[in-house]
PDB file of C-alpha atoms in Angstrom:
ATOM      1  CA  MET D 239     -23.574   5.218 -29.618  1.00  0.00           C
ATOM      2  CA  THR D 240     -27.142   6.265 -28.481  1.00  0.00           C
ATOM      3  CA  HIS D 241     -27.877   2.956 -27.117  1.00  0.00           C
ATOM      4  CA  LEU D 242     -24.633   2.636 -25.657  1.00  0.00           C
ATOM      5  CA  ILE D 243     -24.512   5.063 -23.608  1.00  0.00           C
ATOM      6  CA  ARG D 244     -27.949   4.980 -22.893  1.00  0.00           C
ATOM      7  CA  ILE D 245     -26.355   0.701 -21.178  1.00  0.00           C
ATOM      8  CA  VAL D 246     -23.486   2.443 -19.253  1.00  0.00           C
ATOM      9  CA  CYS D 247     -25.389   5.095 -18.242  1.00  0.00           C
ATOM     10  CA  CYS D 248     -28.296   2.549 -16.076  1.00  0.00           C
ATOM     11  CA  LEU D 249     -24.685  -0.196 -15.195  1.00  0.00           C
ATOM     12  CA  ILE D 250     -23.764   3.225 -13.028  1.00  0.00           C
ATOM     13  CA  TYR D 251     -26.336   5.914 -11.844  1.00  0.00           C
ATOM     14  CA  SER D 252     -29.772   5.368 -10.137  1.00  0.00           C
ATOM     15  CA  THR D 253     -32.511   5.321 -11.961  1.00  0.00           C
ATOM     16  CA  SER D 254     -33.854   8.534 -11.352  1.00  0.00           C
ATOM     17  CA  LEU D 255     -30.661   9.878 -12.455  1.00  0.00           C
ATOM     18  CA  ILE D 256     -31.783   8.086 -15.805  1.00  0.00           C
ATOM     19  CA  ARG D 257     -35.089   9.209 -16.464  1.00  0.00           C
ATOM     20  CA  TYR D 258     -33.965  12.692 -15.948  1.00  0.00           C
ATOM     21  CA  CYS D 259     -31.282  11.978 -18.163  1.00  0.00           C
ATOM     22  CA  PHE D 260     -33.153  10.003 -20.983  1.00  0.00           C
ATOM     23  CA  ASP D 261     -36.587  11.605 -20.127  1.00  0.00           C
ATOM     24  CA  GLY D 262     -38.119   8.315 -18.663  1.00  0.00           C
ATOM     25  CA  LEU D 263     -36.396   5.728 -20.791  1.00  0.00           C
ATOM     26  CA  PRO D 264     -36.713   2.204 -19.728  1.00  0.00           C
ATOM     27  CA  CYS D 265     -32.626   1.053 -19.474  1.00  0.00           C
ATOM     28  CA  PRO D 266     -32.349  -1.484 -22.156  1.00  0.00           C
ATOM     29  CA  THR D 267     -32.055  -5.443 -21.404  1.00  0.00           C
ATOM     30  CA  ILE D 268     -28.466  -6.407 -22.370  1.00  0.00           C
ATOM     31  CA  SER D 269     -25.858  -9.402 -21.612  1.00  0.00           C
ATOM     32  CA  ILE D 270     -23.269  -8.251 -19.362  1.00  0.00           C
ATOM     33  CA  GLN D 271     -20.661 -10.563 -20.809  1.00  0.00           C
ATOM     34  CA  SER D 272     -21.005 -10.612 -24.072  1.00  0.00           C
ATOM     35  CA  HIS D 273     -21.334  -6.871 -25.296  1.00  0.00           C
ATOM     36  CA  PRO D 274     -18.198  -6.473 -27.106  1.00  0.00           C
ATOM     37  CA  LEU D 275     -18.779  -2.575 -26.664  1.00  0.00           C
ATOM     38  CA  ILE D 276     -18.445  -2.301 -23.352  1.00  0.00           C
ATOM     39  CA  ASN D 277     -15.453  -3.177 -21.266  1.00  0.00           C
ATOM     40  CA  PHE D 278     -17.923  -4.283 -17.835  1.00  0.00           C
ATOM     41  CA  SER D 279     -14.435  -4.917 -15.321  1.00  0.00           C
ATOM     42  CA  ALA D 280     -14.077  -1.130 -15.611  1.00  0.00           C
ATOM     43  CA  ILE D 281     -17.847  -0.582 -14.368  1.00  0.00           C
ATOM     44  CA  ARG D 282     -18.037   0.071 -10.834  1.00  0.00           C
ATOM     45  CA  VAL D 283     -21.489  -0.469 -10.044  1.00  0.00           C
ATOM     46  CA  THR D 284     -23.064   0.821  -6.357  1.00  0.00           C
ATOM     47  CA  TYR D 285     -26.487  -0.143  -4.963  1.00  0.00           C
ATOM     48  CA  ARG D 286     -27.488   1.869  -2.330  1.00  0.00           C
ATOM     49  CA  SER D 287     -28.044  -1.539   0.391  1.00  0.00           C
ATOM     50  CA  CYS D 288     -28.362  -5.201  -0.525  1.00  0.00           C
ATOM     51  CA  THR D 289     -32.058  -4.892  -0.892  1.00  0.00           C
ATOM     52  CA  ASP D 290     -31.161  -3.206  -4.316  1.00  0.00           C
ATOM     53  CA  ALA D 291     -28.635  -5.275  -5.507  1.00  0.00           C
ATOM     54  CA  PRO D 292     -28.848  -8.158  -7.809  1.00  0.00           C
ATOM     55  CA  ALA D 293     -31.063 -11.614  -6.652  1.00  0.00           C
ATOM     56  CA  GLN D 294     -27.375 -13.424  -6.476  1.00  0.00           C
ATOM     57  CA  SER D 295     -25.389 -13.472  -3.353  1.00  0.00           C
ATOM     58  CA  GLY D 296     -22.782 -11.806  -3.447  1.00  0.00           C
ATOM     59  CA  ILE D 297     -19.341  -9.236  -3.021  1.00  0.00           C
ATOM     60  CA  TYR D 298     -21.273  -5.923  -4.379  1.00  0.00           C
ATOM     61  CA  TRP D 299     -20.557  -2.165  -3.534  1.00  0.00           C
ATOM     62  CA  ILE D 300     -22.790  -0.379  -1.666  1.00  0.00           C
ATOM     63  CA  SER D 301     -22.912   3.508  -0.664  1.00  0.00           C
ATOM     64  CA  PRO D 302     -25.390   3.550   2.169  1.00  0.00           C
ATOM     65  CA  ALA D 303     -26.169   7.837   1.573  1.00  0.00           C
ATOM     66  CA  ASP D 304     -26.067  10.099  -0.930  1.00  0.00           C
ATOM     67  CA  ASN D 305     -21.452  11.680  -1.330  1.00  0.00           C
ATOM     68  CA  ALA D 306     -21.058   9.090   0.989  1.00  0.00           C
ATOM     69  CA  PRO D 307     -18.085   6.373   0.118  1.00  0.00           C
ATOM     70  CA  PRO D 308     -18.597   3.810  -1.704  1.00  0.00           C
ATOM     71  CA  PHE D 309     -17.886   0.096  -0.190  1.00  0.00           C
ATOM     72  CA  GLN D 310     -18.029  -3.794  -0.798  1.00  0.00           C
ATOM     73  CA  VAL D 311     -20.646  -6.413   1.043  1.00  0.00           C
ATOM     74  CA  TYR D 312     -21.123  -9.047   0.878  1.00  0.00           C
ATOM     75  CA  CYS D 313     -25.646  -9.993   0.635  1.00  0.00           C
ATOM     76  CA  GLU D 314     -27.108 -12.901   1.357  1.00  0.00           C
ATOM     77  CA  GLN D 315     -29.896 -12.877  -1.435  1.00  0.00           C
ATOM     78  CA  GLU D 316     -30.666 -16.474  -1.275  1.00  0.00           C
ATOM     79  CA  LYS D 317     -31.424 -17.975   2.347  1.00  0.00           C
ATOM     80  CA  PHE D 318     -34.492 -15.719   5.149  1.00  0.00           C
ATOM     81  CA  ALA D 319     -36.358 -14.979   1.483  1.00  0.00           C
ATOM     82  CA  GLY D 320     -32.760 -12.290   0.447  1.00  0.00           C
ATOM     83  CA  GLN D 321     -31.385  -8.736   1.063  1.00  0.00           C
ATOM     84  CA  TRP D 322     -29.532  -8.987   3.837  1.00  0.00           C
ATOM     85  CA  LEU D 323     -25.708  -7.403   4.599  1.00  0.00           C
ATOM     86  CA  VAL D 324     -23.809  -9.564   6.039  1.00  0.00           C
ATOM     87  CA  VAL D 325     -22.032  -7.558   9.199  1.00  0.00           C
ATOM     88  CA  GLN D 326     -19.927 -10.926  10.189  1.00  0.00           C
ATOM     89  CA  SER D 327     -19.379 -14.341   9.375  1.00  0.00           C
ATOM     90  CA  ARG D 328     -17.652 -16.605  11.573  1.00  0.00           C
ATOM     91  CA  ASN D 329     -17.012 -20.620   9.397  1.00  0.00           C
ATOM     92  CA  ASP D 330     -13.738 -21.785  10.827  1.00  0.00           C
ATOM     93  CA  ALA D 331     -11.178 -20.831  13.013  1.00  0.00           C
ATOM     94  CA  SER D 332      -8.981 -19.077  10.279  1.00  0.00           C
ATOM     95  CA  THR D 333      -9.582 -15.822  12.068  1.00  0.00           C
ATOM     96  CA  ASN D 334      -8.663 -14.344  14.867  1.00  0.00           C
ATOM     97  CA  PHE D 335     -11.504 -11.758  16.783  1.00  0.00           C
ATOM     98  CA  ASN D 336      -9.301 -10.825  19.580  1.00  0.00           C
ATOM     99  CA  ARG D 337      -8.471  -7.630  17.601  1.00  0.00           C
ATOM    100  CA  THR D 338      -7.216  -3.855  19.026  1.00  0.00           C
ATOM    101  CA  TRP D 339     -10.213  -1.338  18.731  1.00  0.00           C
ATOM    102  CA  ASN D 340      -9.467   0.264  15.395  1.00  0.00           C
ATOM    103  CA  GLU D 341      -9.873  -3.199  13.210  1.00  0.00           C
ATOM    104  CA  TYR D 342     -13.136  -3.671  14.521  1.00  0.00           C
ATOM    105  CA  LYS D 343     -13.640   0.105  13.912  1.00  0.00           C
ATOM    106  CA  PHE D 344     -12.231  -0.755  10.480  1.00  0.00           C
ATOM    107  CA  GLY D 345     -13.253  -3.954   9.403  1.00  0.00           C
ATOM    108  CA  PHE D 346     -11.282  -7.529   9.280  1.00  0.00           C
ATOM    109  CA  GLY D 347     -10.963 -10.648   7.483  1.00  0.00           C
ATOM    110  CA  ASN D 348     -12.349 -11.503   4.194  1.00  0.00           C
ATOM    111  CA  LEU D 349     -16.462 -11.113   3.085  1.00  0.00           C
ATOM    112  CA  ARG D 350     -16.601 -14.550   1.700  1.00  0.00           C
ATOM    113  CA  ASN D 351     -15.071 -16.376   4.778  1.00  0.00           C
ATOM    114  CA  ASN D 352     -14.998 -15.291   8.258  1.00  0.00           C
ATOM    115  CA  PHE D 353     -15.427 -10.882   8.020  1.00  0.00           C
ATOM    116  CA  TRP D 354     -16.346  -8.336  10.752  1.00  0.00           C
ATOM    117  CA  LEU D 355     -17.447  -5.978   8.426  1.00  0.00           C
ATOM    118  CA  GLY D 356     -16.228  -2.488  10.988  1.00  0.00           C
ATOM    119  CA  LEU D 357     -18.096  -0.572  12.751  1.00  0.00           C
ATOM    120  CA  GLU D 358     -17.578   2.915  11.326  1.00  0.00           C
ATOM    121  CA  LYS D 359     -19.485   1.341   8.311  1.00  0.00           C
ATOM    122  CA  LEU D 360     -22.306  -0.217  11.210  1.00  0.00           C
ATOM    123  CA  HIS D 361     -22.613   3.280  11.666  1.00  0.00           C
ATOM    124  CA  GLN D 362     -23.212   5.176   8.481  1.00  0.00           C
ATOM    125  CA  LEU D 363     -25.671   2.265   7.109  1.00  0.00           C
ATOM    126  CA  THR D 364     -28.277   2.152  10.102  1.00  0.00           C
ATOM    127  CA  THR D 365     -27.584   6.365  10.621  1.00  0.00           C
ATOM    128  CA  SER D 366     -28.583   6.760   6.878  1.00  0.00           C
ATOM    129  CA  SER D 367     -31.741   4.181   6.909  1.00  0.00           C
ATOM    130  CA  ALA D 368     -33.520   1.896   9.304  1.00  0.00           C
ATOM    131  CA  TYR D 369     -32.087  -1.511   9.397  1.00  0.00           C
ATOM    132  CA  ASP D 370     -33.761  -4.766  11.298  1.00  0.00           C
ATOM    133  CA  LEU D 371     -30.674  -6.931  12.519  1.00  0.00           C
ATOM    134  CA  MET D 372     -30.883 -11.486  12.332  1.00  0.00           C
ATOM    135  CA  VAL D 373     -28.512 -13.519  14.504  1.00  0.00           C
ATOM    136  CA  VAL D 374     -27.916 -17.507  12.741  1.00  0.00           C
ATOM    137  CA  MET D 375     -25.813 -19.841  14.423  1.00  0.00           C
ATOM    138  CA  GLU D 376     -25.193 -23.541  13.777  1.00  0.00           C
ATOM    139  CA  ASN D 377     -23.749 -25.568  16.454  1.00  0.00           C
ATOM    140  CA  TYR D 378     -21.136 -28.958  16.204  1.00  0.00           C
ATOM    141  CA  LEU D 379     -24.825 -31.103  16.701  1.00  0.00           C
ATOM    142  CA  ASP D 380     -25.919 -29.010  13.097  1.00  0.00           C
ATOM    143  CA  PHE D 381     -28.986 -27.422  14.670  1.00  0.00           C
ATOM    144  CA  VAL D 382     -29.613 -24.048  13.559  1.00  0.00           C
ATOM    145  CA  ALA D 383     -31.159 -21.367  15.340  1.00  0.00           C
ATOM    146  CA  PHE D 384     -31.347 -17.561  14.628  1.00  0.00           C
ATOM    147  CA  GLN D 385     -33.485 -14.602  16.317  1.00  0.00           C
ATOM    148  CA  ARG D 386     -34.213 -11.534  15.076  1.00  0.00           C
ATOM    149  CA  TYR D 387     -34.030  -7.782  16.394  1.00  0.00           C
ATOM    150  CA  GLU D 388     -35.609  -4.536  14.894  1.00  0.00           C
ATOM    151  CA  ASN D 389     -34.281  -0.946  15.010  1.00  0.00           C
ATOM    152  CA  PHE D 390     -30.421  -2.378  15.211  1.00  0.00           C
ATOM    153  CA  ALA D 391     -28.478   1.049  14.965  1.00  0.00           C
ATOM    154  CA  VAL D 392     -25.174   1.772  16.260  1.00  0.00           C
ATOM    155  CA  ARG D 393     -23.746   5.445  17.455  1.00  0.00           C
ATOM    156  CA  ASP D 394     -20.885   6.470  15.768  1.00  0.00           C
ATOM    157  CA  GLU D 395     -17.174   6.691  17.478  1.00  0.00           C
ATOM    158  CA  SER D 396     -18.092   9.588  20.595  1.00  0.00           C
ATOM    159  CA  GLU D 397     -20.279   7.100  21.355  1.00  0.00           C
ATOM    160  CA  ALA D 398     -18.356   4.229  21.724  1.00  0.00           C
ATOM    161  CA  TYR D 399     -19.899   2.104  18.793  1.00  0.00           C
ATOM    162  CA  SER D 400     -23.365   1.731  21.274  1.00  0.00           C
ATOM    163  CA  LEU D 401     -26.035  -0.420  20.187  1.00  0.00           C
ATOM    164  CA  SER D 402     -29.389   0.219  19.862  1.00  0.00           C
ATOM    165  CA  LEU D 403     -32.236  -2.213  19.007  1.00  0.00           C
ATOM    166  CA  SER D 404     -35.698  -3.997  19.882  1.00  0.00           C
ATOM    167  CA  ASP D 405     -38.536  -6.658  19.821  1.00  0.00           C
ATOM    168  CA  ALA D 406     -36.574 -10.626  19.360  1.00  0.00           C
ATOM    169  CA  ASN D 407     -40.383 -11.286  19.119  1.00  0.00           C
ATOM    170  CA  THR D 408     -39.023 -13.376  15.789  1.00  0.00           C
ATOM    171  CA  GLY D 409     -36.879 -16.819  16.147  1.00  0.00           C
ATOM    172  CA  THR D 410     -36.206 -19.799  17.533  1.00  0.00           C
ATOM    173  CA  ALA D 411     -32.554 -19.032  19.263  1.00  0.00           C
ATOM    174  CA  GLY D 412     -34.185 -16.986  22.328  1.00  0.00           C
ATOM    175  CA  ASP D 413     -32.700 -13.731  23.050  1.00  0.00           C
ATOM    176  CA  SER D 414     -29.747 -13.539  24.222  1.00  0.00           C
ATOM    177  CA  LEU D 415     -28.877  -9.870  22.831  1.00  0.00           C
ATOM    178  CA  LEU D 416     -31.709  -7.307  24.293  1.00  0.00           C
ATOM    179  CA  ILE D 417     -29.454  -7.294  27.144  1.00  0.00           C
ATOM    180  CA  TYR D 418     -26.833  -4.816  25.452  1.00  0.00           C
ATOM    181  CA  ASN D 419     -29.253  -2.613  24.249  1.00  0.00           C
ATOM    182  CA  GLY D 420     -27.081   0.990  24.946  1.00  0.00           C
ATOM    183  CA  GLU D 421     -24.073  -1.167  26.059  1.00  0.00           C
ATOM    184  CA  LYS D 422     -20.878   0.678  24.609  1.00  0.00           C
ATOM    185  CA  PHE D 423     -18.925  -1.322  22.375  1.00  0.00           C
ATOM    186  CA  SER D 424     -15.576  -2.586  24.001  1.00  0.00           C
ATOM    187  CA  THR D 425     -12.354  -4.325  23.044  1.00  0.00           C
ATOM    188  CA  PHE D 426      -8.996  -5.827  25.247  1.00  0.00           C
ATOM    189  CA  ASP D 427      -7.429  -2.670  23.961  1.00  0.00           C
ATOM    190  CA  ARG D 428     -10.756  -0.505  24.735  1.00  0.00           C
ATOM    191  CA  ALA D 429     -12.794  -1.818  28.077  1.00  0.00           C
ATOM    192  CA  ASN D 430     -16.113   0.920  28.512  1.00  0.00           C
ATOM    193  CA  ASN D 431     -18.298  -2.369  29.603  1.00  0.00           C
ATOM    194  CA  LYS D 432     -19.787  -2.329  32.937  1.00  0.00           C
ATOM    195  CA  GLY D 433     -18.004  -4.059  35.803  1.00  0.00           C
ATOM    196  CA  THR D 434     -14.343  -3.639  36.664  1.00  0.00           C
ATOM    197  CA  ALA D 435     -12.929  -6.700  34.278  1.00  0.00           C
ATOM    198  CA  ASN D 436     -12.311  -6.301  30.838  1.00  0.00           C
ATOM    199  CA  CYS D 437     -14.684  -7.773  29.543  1.00  0.00           C
ATOM    200  CA  ALA D 438     -12.492  -8.382  26.155  1.00  0.00           C
ATOM    201  CA  ALA D 439     -10.237  -9.494  27.236  1.00  0.00           C
ATOM    202  CA  GLU D 440     -11.026 -11.955  29.441  1.00  0.00           C
ATOM    203  CA  MET D 441     -13.964 -13.455  26.802  1.00  0.00           C
ATOM    204  CA  ALA D 442     -11.700 -13.132  23.959  1.00  0.00           C
ATOM    205  CA  GLY D 443     -13.138 -11.101  21.212  1.00  0.00           C
ATOM    206  CA  GLY D 444     -14.831  -7.578  20.871  1.00  0.00           C
ATOM    207  CA  TYR D 445     -18.804  -6.610  21.456  1.00  0.00           C
ATOM    208  CA  TRP D 446     -21.145  -4.864  23.192  1.00  0.00           C
ATOM    209  CA  HIS D 447     -19.762  -7.121  26.469  1.00  0.00           C
ATOM    210  CA  TYR D 448     -21.473  -6.260  29.760  1.00  0.00           C
ATOM    211  CA  ASP D 449     -20.644  -7.336  32.832  1.00  0.00           C
ATOM    212  CA  CYS D 450     -19.238 -10.147  31.657  1.00  0.00           C
ATOM    213  CA  ARG D 451     -18.503 -11.557  35.627  1.00  0.00           C
ATOM    214  CA  LYS D 452     -22.040 -11.641  35.783  1.00  0.00           C
ATOM    215  CA  VAL D 453     -23.471 -15.214  34.354  1.00  0.00           C
ATOM    216  CA  LEU D 454     -26.976 -14.319  32.738  1.00  0.00           C
ATOM    217  CA  SER D 455     -28.188 -16.967  30.410  1.00  0.00           C
ATOM    218  CA  THR D 456     -29.517 -13.259  28.102  1.00  0.00           C
ATOM    219  CA  ARG D 457     -25.534 -13.257  27.742  1.00  0.00           C
ATOM    220  CA  SER D 458     -24.199 -13.751  24.546  1.00  0.00           C
ATOM    221  CA  ASN D 459     -20.286 -13.853  22.746  1.00  0.00           C
ATOM    222  CA  LEU D 460     -20.105 -14.038  19.039  1.00  0.00           C
ATOM    223  CA  ASN D 461     -16.453 -12.744  18.653  1.00  0.00           C
ATOM    224  CA  GLY D 462     -15.762 -14.541  20.961  1.00  0.00           C
ATOM    225  CA  LEU D 463     -12.477 -17.847  20.356  1.00  0.00           C
ATOM    226  CA  TYR D 464     -13.142 -20.192  17.636  1.00  0.00           C
ATOM    227  CA  ASP D 465     -12.545 -23.517  19.888  1.00  0.00           C
ATOM    228  CA  LEU D 466     -11.647 -26.549  17.225  1.00  0.00           C
ATOM    229  CA  ASP D 467     -12.157 -28.643  20.305  1.00  0.00           C
ATOM    230  CA  HIS D 468     -15.218 -27.741  21.301  1.00  0.00           C
ATOM    231  CA  ILE D 469     -14.681 -27.198  24.680  1.00  0.00           C
ATOM    232  CA  MET D 470     -15.158 -23.795  26.454  1.00  0.00           C
ATOM    233  CA  ARG D 471     -13.255 -22.053  28.389  1.00  0.00           C
ATOM    234  CA  ASN D 472     -14.506 -19.718  30.933  1.00  0.00           C
ATOM    235  CA  GLY D 473     -16.647 -18.429  28.435  1.00  0.00           C
ATOM    236  CA  SER D 474     -15.007 -16.893  26.153  1.00  0.00           C
ATOM    237  CA  GLY D 475     -15.324 -19.473  23.127  1.00  0.00           C
ATOM    238  CA  MET D 476     -18.485 -18.383  21.104  1.00  0.00           C
ATOM    239  CA  TRP D 477     -21.695 -19.004  22.546  1.00  0.00           C
ATOM    240  CA  TRP D 478     -25.906 -17.726  22.827  1.00  0.00           C
ATOM    241  CA  GLY D 479     -27.352 -17.610  25.901  1.00  0.00           C
ATOM    242  CA  MET D 480     -30.603 -18.838  24.737  1.00  0.00           C
ATOM    243  CA  PHE D 481     -29.110 -21.881  22.646  1.00  0.00           C
ATOM    244  CA  GLY D 482     -27.711 -23.808  25.476  1.00  0.00           C
ATOM    245  CA  GLY D 483     -24.893 -21.924  26.633  1.00  0.00           C
ATOM    246  CA  THR D 484     -21.811 -21.862  26.819  1.00  0.00           C
ATOM    247  CA  GLY D 485     -22.183 -25.573  27.473  1.00  0.00           C
ATOM    248  CA  ASN D 486     -23.114 -25.217  23.616  1.00  0.00           C
ATOM    249  CA  PRO D 487     -20.169 -23.991  21.354  1.00  0.00           C
ATOM    250  CA  LEU D 488     -21.289 -22.595  18.224  1.00  0.00           C
ATOM    251  CA  LYS D 489     -19.871 -23.271  14.653  1.00  0.00           C
ATOM    252  CA  LEU D 490     -20.946 -21.128  12.398  1.00  0.00           C
ATOM    253  CA  THR D 491     -22.607 -17.074  13.057  1.00  0.00           C
ATOM    254  CA  ARG D 492     -24.189 -14.805  10.545  1.00  0.00           C
ATOM    255  CA  MET D 493     -24.618 -11.963  11.326  1.00  0.00           C
ATOM    256  CA  MET D 494     -26.749  -9.731   9.299  1.00  0.00           C
ATOM    257  CA  ILE D 495     -28.900  -6.076   8.871  1.00  0.00           C
ATOM    258  CA  LYS D 496     -31.973  -5.087   6.277  1.00  0.00           C
ATOM    259  CA  LEU D 497     -33.521  -2.943   6.053  1.00  0.00           C
ATOM    260  CA  ARG D 498     -36.935  -2.157   7.220  1.00  0.00           C
ATOM    261  CA  GLN D 499     -40.230  -2.752   5.049  1.00  0.00           C
TER     262      GLN D 499
END
């Protein structure tokens, strides 16, 4: 019975608690599918981030800070050296990204397909630890590109979930995000962007919009309209300025964050 209790403790609690409870004894190696005395489906294993999660890509529970309520995320563990927590994913036109402020705040979609994790979760994650960001994209010619940023953070709602990030020296796409450093998040029902236009309404999606009336190659629109006919309409589709801009619509995008090493 002591062995069984240790197994359950190892599955549920942190390593530090296991050492405290069991005098530093290592966790036993077990088969989750075959152990006859444990209902593993009733056990929720919670990690601090995808860095601590198993090496297989999938959905896991995380709690980014002590006493923080856990929530589910998708961890990409097999590409780009793994340990990436996906915060935005778009694969097809089945999910509308032109959503309200509250929907972007709390998140929407399906973690296995198209989704936005949620601004509040992004704030919790990036204020509890230091993260880097990687943006991965693919166009309709099947060309894949990425760009990596350091010190990615999202402030709280009182600051309209403004964006903070630095250094975009690693990647193949070219920088089209640093221009939004310090910008507030906007949705069609809550415009916080520079200029007189409601950029979220014009660009058909919530984002850290700058001034959408300015044509700048350093801009992007990852939450814009998914164009099935591959035609951009006034810049409202999915595009990345330095990866072909509005003339190179994207069919796949992913925004992923990873704990800084």
